[in-house]
Coordinates of C-alpha atoms and ligand atoms in Angstrom, one line a residue:
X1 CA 141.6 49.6 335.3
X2 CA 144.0 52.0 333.8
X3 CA 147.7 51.8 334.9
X4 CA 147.5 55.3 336.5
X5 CA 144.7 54.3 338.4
X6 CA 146.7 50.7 339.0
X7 CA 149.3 52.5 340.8
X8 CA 146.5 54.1 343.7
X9 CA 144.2 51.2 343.6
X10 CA 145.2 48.2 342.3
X11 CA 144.9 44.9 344.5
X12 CA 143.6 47.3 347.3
X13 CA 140.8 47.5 349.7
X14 CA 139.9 49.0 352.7
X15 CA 140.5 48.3 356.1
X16 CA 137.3 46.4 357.3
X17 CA 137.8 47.4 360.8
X18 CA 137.9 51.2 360.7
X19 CA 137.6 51.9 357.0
X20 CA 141.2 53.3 357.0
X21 CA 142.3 54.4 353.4
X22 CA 145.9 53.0 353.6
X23 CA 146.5 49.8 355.0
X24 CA 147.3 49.9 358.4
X25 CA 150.9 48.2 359.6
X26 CA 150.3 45.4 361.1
X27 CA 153.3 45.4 363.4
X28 CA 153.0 42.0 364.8
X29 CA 154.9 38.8 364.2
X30 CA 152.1 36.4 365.3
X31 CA 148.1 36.3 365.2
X32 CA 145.4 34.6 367.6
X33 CA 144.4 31.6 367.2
X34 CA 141.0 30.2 368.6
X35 CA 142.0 26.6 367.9
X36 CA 145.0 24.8 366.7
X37 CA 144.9 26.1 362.7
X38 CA 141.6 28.2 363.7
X39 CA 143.5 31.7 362.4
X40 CA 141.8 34.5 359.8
X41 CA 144.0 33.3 357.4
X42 CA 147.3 34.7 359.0
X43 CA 149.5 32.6 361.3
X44 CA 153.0 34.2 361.4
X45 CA 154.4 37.2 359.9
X46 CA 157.5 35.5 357.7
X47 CA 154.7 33.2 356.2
X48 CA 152.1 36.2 355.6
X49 CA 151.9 39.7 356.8
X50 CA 148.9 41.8 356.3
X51 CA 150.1 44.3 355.4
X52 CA 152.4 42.5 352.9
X53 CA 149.9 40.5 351.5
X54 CA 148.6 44.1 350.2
X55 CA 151.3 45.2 348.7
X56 CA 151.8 42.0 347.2
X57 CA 148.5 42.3 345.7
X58 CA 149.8 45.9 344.3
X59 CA 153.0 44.4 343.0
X60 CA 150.7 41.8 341.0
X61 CA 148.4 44.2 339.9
X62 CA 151.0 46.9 338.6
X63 CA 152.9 44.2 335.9
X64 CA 149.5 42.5 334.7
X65 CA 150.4 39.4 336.7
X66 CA 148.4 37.4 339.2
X67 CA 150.9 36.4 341.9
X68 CA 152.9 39.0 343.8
X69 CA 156.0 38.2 346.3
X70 CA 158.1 40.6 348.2
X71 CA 161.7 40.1 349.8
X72 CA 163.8 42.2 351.6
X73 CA 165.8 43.4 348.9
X74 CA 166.2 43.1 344.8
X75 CA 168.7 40.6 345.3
X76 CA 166.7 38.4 347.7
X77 CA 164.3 38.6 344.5
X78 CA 166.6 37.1 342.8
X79 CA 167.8 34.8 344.8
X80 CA 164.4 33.4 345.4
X81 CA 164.1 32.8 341.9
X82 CA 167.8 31.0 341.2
X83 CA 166.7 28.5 344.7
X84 CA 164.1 26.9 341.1
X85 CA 167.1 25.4 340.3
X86 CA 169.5 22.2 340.9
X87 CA 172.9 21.5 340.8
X88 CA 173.8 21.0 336.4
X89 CA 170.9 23.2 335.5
X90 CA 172.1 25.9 332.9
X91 CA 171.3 29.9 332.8
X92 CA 171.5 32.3 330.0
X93 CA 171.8 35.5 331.1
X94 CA 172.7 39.3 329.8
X95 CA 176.1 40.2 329.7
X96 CA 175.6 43.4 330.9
X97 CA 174.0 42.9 333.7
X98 CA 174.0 44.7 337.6
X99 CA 177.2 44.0 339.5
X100 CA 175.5 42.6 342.0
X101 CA 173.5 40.0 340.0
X102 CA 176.5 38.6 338.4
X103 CA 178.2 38.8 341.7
X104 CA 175.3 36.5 343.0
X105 CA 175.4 34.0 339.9
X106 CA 178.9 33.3 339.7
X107 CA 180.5 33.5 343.1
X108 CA 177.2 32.1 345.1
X109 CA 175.0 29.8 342.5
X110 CA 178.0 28.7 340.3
X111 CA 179.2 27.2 344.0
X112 CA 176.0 25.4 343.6
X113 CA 176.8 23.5 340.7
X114 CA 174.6 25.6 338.7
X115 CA 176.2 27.0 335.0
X116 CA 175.9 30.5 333.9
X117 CA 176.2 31.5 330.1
X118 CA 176.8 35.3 330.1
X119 CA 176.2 36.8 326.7
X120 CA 175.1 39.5 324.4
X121 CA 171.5 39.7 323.9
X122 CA 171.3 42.6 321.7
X123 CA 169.9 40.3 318.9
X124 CA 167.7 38.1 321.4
X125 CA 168.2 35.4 318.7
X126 CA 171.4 34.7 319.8
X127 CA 169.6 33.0 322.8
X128 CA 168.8 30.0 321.1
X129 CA 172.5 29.1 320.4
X130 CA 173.0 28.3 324.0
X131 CA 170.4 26.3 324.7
X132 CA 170.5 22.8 325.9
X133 CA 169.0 19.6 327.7
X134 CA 170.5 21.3 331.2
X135 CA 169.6 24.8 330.2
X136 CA 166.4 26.0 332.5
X137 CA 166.0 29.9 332.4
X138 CA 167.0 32.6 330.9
X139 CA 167.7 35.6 332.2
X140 CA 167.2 39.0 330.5
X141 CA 167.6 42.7 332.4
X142 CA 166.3 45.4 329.4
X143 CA 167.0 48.1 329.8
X144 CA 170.8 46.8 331.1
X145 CA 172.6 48.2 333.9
X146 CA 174.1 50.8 333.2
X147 CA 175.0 50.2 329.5
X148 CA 171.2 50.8 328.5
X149 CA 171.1 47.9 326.2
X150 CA 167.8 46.8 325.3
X151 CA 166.6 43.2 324.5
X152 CA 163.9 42.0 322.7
X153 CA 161.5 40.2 325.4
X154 CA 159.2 38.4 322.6
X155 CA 162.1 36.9 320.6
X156 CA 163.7 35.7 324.0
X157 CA 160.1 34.4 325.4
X158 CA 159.3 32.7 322.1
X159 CA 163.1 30.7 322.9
X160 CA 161.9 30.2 326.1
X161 CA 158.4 28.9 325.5
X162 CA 160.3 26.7 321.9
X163 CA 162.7 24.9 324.7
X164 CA 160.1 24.6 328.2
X165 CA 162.5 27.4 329.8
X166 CA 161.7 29.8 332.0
X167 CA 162.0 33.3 331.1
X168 CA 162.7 35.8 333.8
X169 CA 163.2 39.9 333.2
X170 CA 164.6 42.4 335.6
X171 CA 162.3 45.3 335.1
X172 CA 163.8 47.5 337.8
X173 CA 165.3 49.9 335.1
X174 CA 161.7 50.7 332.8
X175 CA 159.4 50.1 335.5
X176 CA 155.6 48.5 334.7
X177 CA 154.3 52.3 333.7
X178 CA 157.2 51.5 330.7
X179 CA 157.2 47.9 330.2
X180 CA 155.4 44.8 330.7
X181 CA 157.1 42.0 330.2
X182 CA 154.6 39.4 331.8
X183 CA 152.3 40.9 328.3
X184 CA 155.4 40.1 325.9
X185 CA 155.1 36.7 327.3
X186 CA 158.1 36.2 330.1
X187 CA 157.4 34.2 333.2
X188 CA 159.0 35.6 336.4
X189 CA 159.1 39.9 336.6
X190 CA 161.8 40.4 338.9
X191 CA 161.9 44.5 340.5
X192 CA 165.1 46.0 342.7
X193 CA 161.2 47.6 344.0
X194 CA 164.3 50.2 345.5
X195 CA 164.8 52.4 342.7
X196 CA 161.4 53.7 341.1
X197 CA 158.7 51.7 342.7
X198 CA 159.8 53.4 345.8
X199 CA 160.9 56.1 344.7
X200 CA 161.8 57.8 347.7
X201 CA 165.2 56.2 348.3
X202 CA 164.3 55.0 351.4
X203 CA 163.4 51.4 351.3
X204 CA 165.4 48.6 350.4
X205 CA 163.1 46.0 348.9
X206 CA 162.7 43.4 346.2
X207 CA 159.6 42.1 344.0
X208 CA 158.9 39.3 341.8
X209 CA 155.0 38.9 339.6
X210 CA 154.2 35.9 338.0
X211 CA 150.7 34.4 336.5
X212 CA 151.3 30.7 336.9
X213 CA 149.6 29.4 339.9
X214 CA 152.4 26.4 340.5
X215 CA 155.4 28.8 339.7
X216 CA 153.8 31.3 342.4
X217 CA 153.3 28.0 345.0
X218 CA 157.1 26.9 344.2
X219 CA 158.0 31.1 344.7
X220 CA 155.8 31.4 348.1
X221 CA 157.6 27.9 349.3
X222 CA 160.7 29.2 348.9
X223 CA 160.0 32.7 350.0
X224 CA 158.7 31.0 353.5
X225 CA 161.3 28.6 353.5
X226 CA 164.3 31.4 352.8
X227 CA 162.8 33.8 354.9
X228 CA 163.9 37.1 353.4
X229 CA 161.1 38.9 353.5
X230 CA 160.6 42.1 354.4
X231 CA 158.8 44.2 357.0
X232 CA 155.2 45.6 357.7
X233 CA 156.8 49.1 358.2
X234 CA 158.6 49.0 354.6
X235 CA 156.1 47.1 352.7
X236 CA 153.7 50.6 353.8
X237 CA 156.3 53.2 352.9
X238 CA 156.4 51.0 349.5
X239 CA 152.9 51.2 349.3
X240 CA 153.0 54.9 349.9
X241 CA 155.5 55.1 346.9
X242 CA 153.9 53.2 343.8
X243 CA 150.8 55.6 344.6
X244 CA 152.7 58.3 342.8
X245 CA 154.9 55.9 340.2
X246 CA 153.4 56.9 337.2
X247 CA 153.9 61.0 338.1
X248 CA 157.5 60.5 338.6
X249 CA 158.0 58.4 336.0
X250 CA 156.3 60.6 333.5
X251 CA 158.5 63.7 334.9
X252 CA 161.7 61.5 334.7
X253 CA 160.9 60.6 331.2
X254 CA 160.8 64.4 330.7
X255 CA 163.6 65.2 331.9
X256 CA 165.9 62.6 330.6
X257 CA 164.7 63.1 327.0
X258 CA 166.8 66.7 328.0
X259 CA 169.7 66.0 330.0
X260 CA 170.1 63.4 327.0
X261 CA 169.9 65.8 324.9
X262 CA 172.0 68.1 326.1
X263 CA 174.8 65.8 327.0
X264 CA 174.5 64.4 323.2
X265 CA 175.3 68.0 321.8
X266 CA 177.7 68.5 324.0
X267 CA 181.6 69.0 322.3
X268 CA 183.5 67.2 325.8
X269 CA 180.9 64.0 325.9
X270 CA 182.1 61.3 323.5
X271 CA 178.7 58.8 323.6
X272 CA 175.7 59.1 325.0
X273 CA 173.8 55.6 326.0
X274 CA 170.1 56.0 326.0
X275 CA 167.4 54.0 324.4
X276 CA 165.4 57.1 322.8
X277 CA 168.2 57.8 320.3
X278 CA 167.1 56.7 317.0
X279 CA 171.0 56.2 316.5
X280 CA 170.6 53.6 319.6
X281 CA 171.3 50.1 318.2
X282 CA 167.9 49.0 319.6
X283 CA 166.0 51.9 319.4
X284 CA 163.4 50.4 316.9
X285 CA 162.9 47.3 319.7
X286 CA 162.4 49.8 322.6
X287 CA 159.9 51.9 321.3
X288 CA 158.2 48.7 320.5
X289 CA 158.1 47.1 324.1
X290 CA 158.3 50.4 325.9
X291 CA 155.9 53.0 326.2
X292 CA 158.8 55.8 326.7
X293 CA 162.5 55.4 327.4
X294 CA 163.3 56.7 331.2
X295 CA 165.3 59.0 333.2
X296 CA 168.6 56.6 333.4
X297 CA 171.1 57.9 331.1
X298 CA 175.2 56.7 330.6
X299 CA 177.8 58.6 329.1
X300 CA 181.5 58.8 328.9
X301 CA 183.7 61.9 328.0
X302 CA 185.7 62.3 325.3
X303 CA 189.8 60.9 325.4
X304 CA 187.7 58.1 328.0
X305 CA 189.9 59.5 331.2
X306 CA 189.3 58.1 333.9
X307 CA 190.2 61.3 336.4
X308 CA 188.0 63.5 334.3
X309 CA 184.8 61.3 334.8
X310 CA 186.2 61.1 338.8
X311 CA 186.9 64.9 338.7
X312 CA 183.0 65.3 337.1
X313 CA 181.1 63.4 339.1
X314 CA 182.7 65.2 342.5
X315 CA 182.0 69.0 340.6
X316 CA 178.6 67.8 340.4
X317 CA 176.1 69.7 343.0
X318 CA 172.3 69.0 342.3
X319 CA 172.9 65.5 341.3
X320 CA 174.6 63.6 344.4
X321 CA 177.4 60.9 343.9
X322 CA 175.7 58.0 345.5
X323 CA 174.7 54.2 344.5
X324 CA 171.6 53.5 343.5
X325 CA 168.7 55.5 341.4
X326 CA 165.3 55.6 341.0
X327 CA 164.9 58.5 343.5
X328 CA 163.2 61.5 343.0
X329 CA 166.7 63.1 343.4
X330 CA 169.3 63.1 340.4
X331 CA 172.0 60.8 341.6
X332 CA 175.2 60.1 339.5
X333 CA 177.5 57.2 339.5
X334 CA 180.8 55.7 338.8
X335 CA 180.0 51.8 337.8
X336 CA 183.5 50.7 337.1
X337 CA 184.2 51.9 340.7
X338 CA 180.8 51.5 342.0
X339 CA 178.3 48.7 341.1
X340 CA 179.9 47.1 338.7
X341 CA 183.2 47.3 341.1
X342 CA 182.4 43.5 341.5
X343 CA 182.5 42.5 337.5
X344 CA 186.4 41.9 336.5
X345 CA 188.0 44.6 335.0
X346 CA 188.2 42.5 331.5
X347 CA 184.8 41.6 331.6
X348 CA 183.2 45.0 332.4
X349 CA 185.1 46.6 329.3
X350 CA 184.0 44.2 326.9
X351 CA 180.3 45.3 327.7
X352 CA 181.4 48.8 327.5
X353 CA 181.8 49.6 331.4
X354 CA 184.9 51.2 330.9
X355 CA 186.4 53.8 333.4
X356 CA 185.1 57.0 332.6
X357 CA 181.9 55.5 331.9
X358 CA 179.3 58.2 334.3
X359 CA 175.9 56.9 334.9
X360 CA 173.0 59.1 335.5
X361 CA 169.8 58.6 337.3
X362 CA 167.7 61.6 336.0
X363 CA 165.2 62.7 339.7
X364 CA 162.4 64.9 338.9
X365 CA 164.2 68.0 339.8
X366 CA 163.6 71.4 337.5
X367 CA 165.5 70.3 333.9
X368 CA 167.0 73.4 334.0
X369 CA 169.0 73.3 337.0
X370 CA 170.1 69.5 336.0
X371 CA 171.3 71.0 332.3
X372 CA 173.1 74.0 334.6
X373 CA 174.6 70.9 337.3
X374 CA 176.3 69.0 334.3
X375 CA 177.4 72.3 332.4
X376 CA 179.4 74.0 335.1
X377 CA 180.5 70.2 336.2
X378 CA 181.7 69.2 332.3
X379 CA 183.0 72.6 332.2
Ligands
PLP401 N1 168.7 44.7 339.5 C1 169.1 45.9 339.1 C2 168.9 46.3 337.6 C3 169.6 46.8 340.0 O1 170.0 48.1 339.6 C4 169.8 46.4 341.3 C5 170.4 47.3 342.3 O2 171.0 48.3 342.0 C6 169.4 45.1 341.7 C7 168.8 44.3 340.8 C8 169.6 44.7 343.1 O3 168.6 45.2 344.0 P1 168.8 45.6 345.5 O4 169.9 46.6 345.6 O5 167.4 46.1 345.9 O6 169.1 44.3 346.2

């Protein structure tokens, strides 16, 4: 099956009992049982959901994997997949990374006894340098929040196959109709499921695919065990969403490949950051492991003032000032201020996050009115 017929069909079936075409919300905590144990297969809702389960098998189907597992949010994703690990175990993880991520490594799993190496993974070779008896996963996010660095996921799964590591990716940014990196040969895909495979800014949710049938047990234990799952109600509007993922993307493509471009020419805007410039340090390496370079975009202005990049993203009108992307909307953002408020000041500039940093998340809007947005708000 084709990925754009993936996104309607894969992993689904029809309701048995009234042939419904979307699965119906099973709304219930509990389920029946004829005899102690004598269930169809569902017992309680934090354990298995219905309705879940199916978008599970959609989450699975969509990266090429086998095993799908949704939580209530990206960072409950994560967090599922950090619970692998014991106290002296070792991570190597992007440097540029979301806020929120490193937030969760070093002020929650460092607690833990758990040590995280943060580097720069722009040549994925520099992986190997960190390695050692302790170190179990690495952890790569490509395209990186919101510098739009991109790492090479077969060099970093090759390290991680060399050493008996785990290899995890954060694919929230390309999304599986961009990138696969269960096929470049990673372990664990990890989704903020959020941003694009929503797409409607409505659910909070997270998702992690794997092939491995005792990775996916350990995964399920500890989703059960956790318990942050989320809801029948969510897991149908996320449903709803990835039916249309590979139109939006397509159209975000489009349009960032403009608003890019426009902001590139631009005589105020000092650097643009997006992986489709051949003058992007990695361009070569994302057109390899990506089918097309996305709608997110980062820039800063020129003299890097921080009240100009505050005084543009409050003139802006079409695209709202918000957290988040992924939408169909055009959002904008201020990371040193916004998600990345939670990286140190020193730390966020050395990965480029500086203060009039702008991020962009390009919706599906006309171009045309997104190019007129940013021209009468760059001025
Ligand atoms: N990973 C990336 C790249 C993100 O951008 C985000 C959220 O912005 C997350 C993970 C966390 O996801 P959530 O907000 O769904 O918990």
């Amino acid at each position: 099956m084709k990925f754009n017929t993936k996104t309607i069909h894969g992993g689904q079936e029809h309701d048995k009992a009234y042939g419904a075409v979307m699965p119906p919300i099973y709304q219930t905590t509990t389920y029946a049982q004829s005899t102690p144990g004598g269930h169809k297969g569902f017992e309680y809702s934090r354990t298995h959901n219905p309705t879940r389960s199916a978008l599970e098998r959609a989450f699975a189907s969509l990266e090429n994997g086998d095993h799908g597992l949704a939580f209530g949010s990206g960072l409950a994703a994560i967090d599922a997949v950090m619970k692998l690990l014991k106290p002296g175990d070792e991570v190597i993880s992007t440097n540029d990374l979301y806020g929120g991520s490193y937030r969760l490594f070093t002020k929650v799993y460092e607690n833990f006894g758990i040590k995280f190496h943060f580097i720069g993974m722009e040549n994925a070779a520099n992986i190997a340098d960190y390695v050692n008896e302790n170190t179990k996963l690495i952890w790569v996010e490509t395209p990186t929040n919101p510098m739009m660095n991109v790492i090479d996921i077969k060099v970093a799964a090759n390290i991680a196959k060399k050493h008996d590591l785990l290899l995890a990716v954060d694919n929230t940014f390309a999304t599986p109709y961009l990138q696969r990196p269960l096929d470049l040969g990673a372990d664990i895909v990890m989704h903020s499921a959020t941003k694009y495979l929503g797409g409607h800014s409505d659910v909070v949710m997270g998702a992690l695919v794997v092939r491995d049938q005792d990775l996916a047990d350990r995964l399920y234990f500890i989703q059960n065990a956790s318990g942050a799952i989320c809801g029948p109600q969510d897991s149908f509007l996320m449903l709803r969403g990835i039916k249309t993922l590979h139109v939006r993307m397509q159209r975000h493509c489009e349009n960032g490949k403009k608003v890019a471009e426009y902001l590139q020419n631009h005589p105020k805007i000092e650097k643009v950051y997006w992986p489709g410039f051949e003058s992007h340090p990695n361009h070569k390496i994302a057109k390899e492991q990506m089918d097309d370079f996305g709608g997110m975009i980062s820039f800063v202005t020129k003299g890097n003032n921080y009240e100009e990049a505050i005084r543009i993203v409050e003139n802006l009108k079409v695209f709202t000032l918000a957290e988040s992307l992924g939408g169909v909307e055009s959002l904008c953002g201020h990371p040193a201020s916004m998600t990345h408020a939670s990286i140190p000041k020193e730390e966020r500039e050395k990965t480029g996050v500086v203060d009039s940093l702008i991020r962009l998340s390009v919706g599906i809007e006309d171009a045309d009115d997104l190019i007129d947005d940013l021209k009468q708000a760059i001025g």
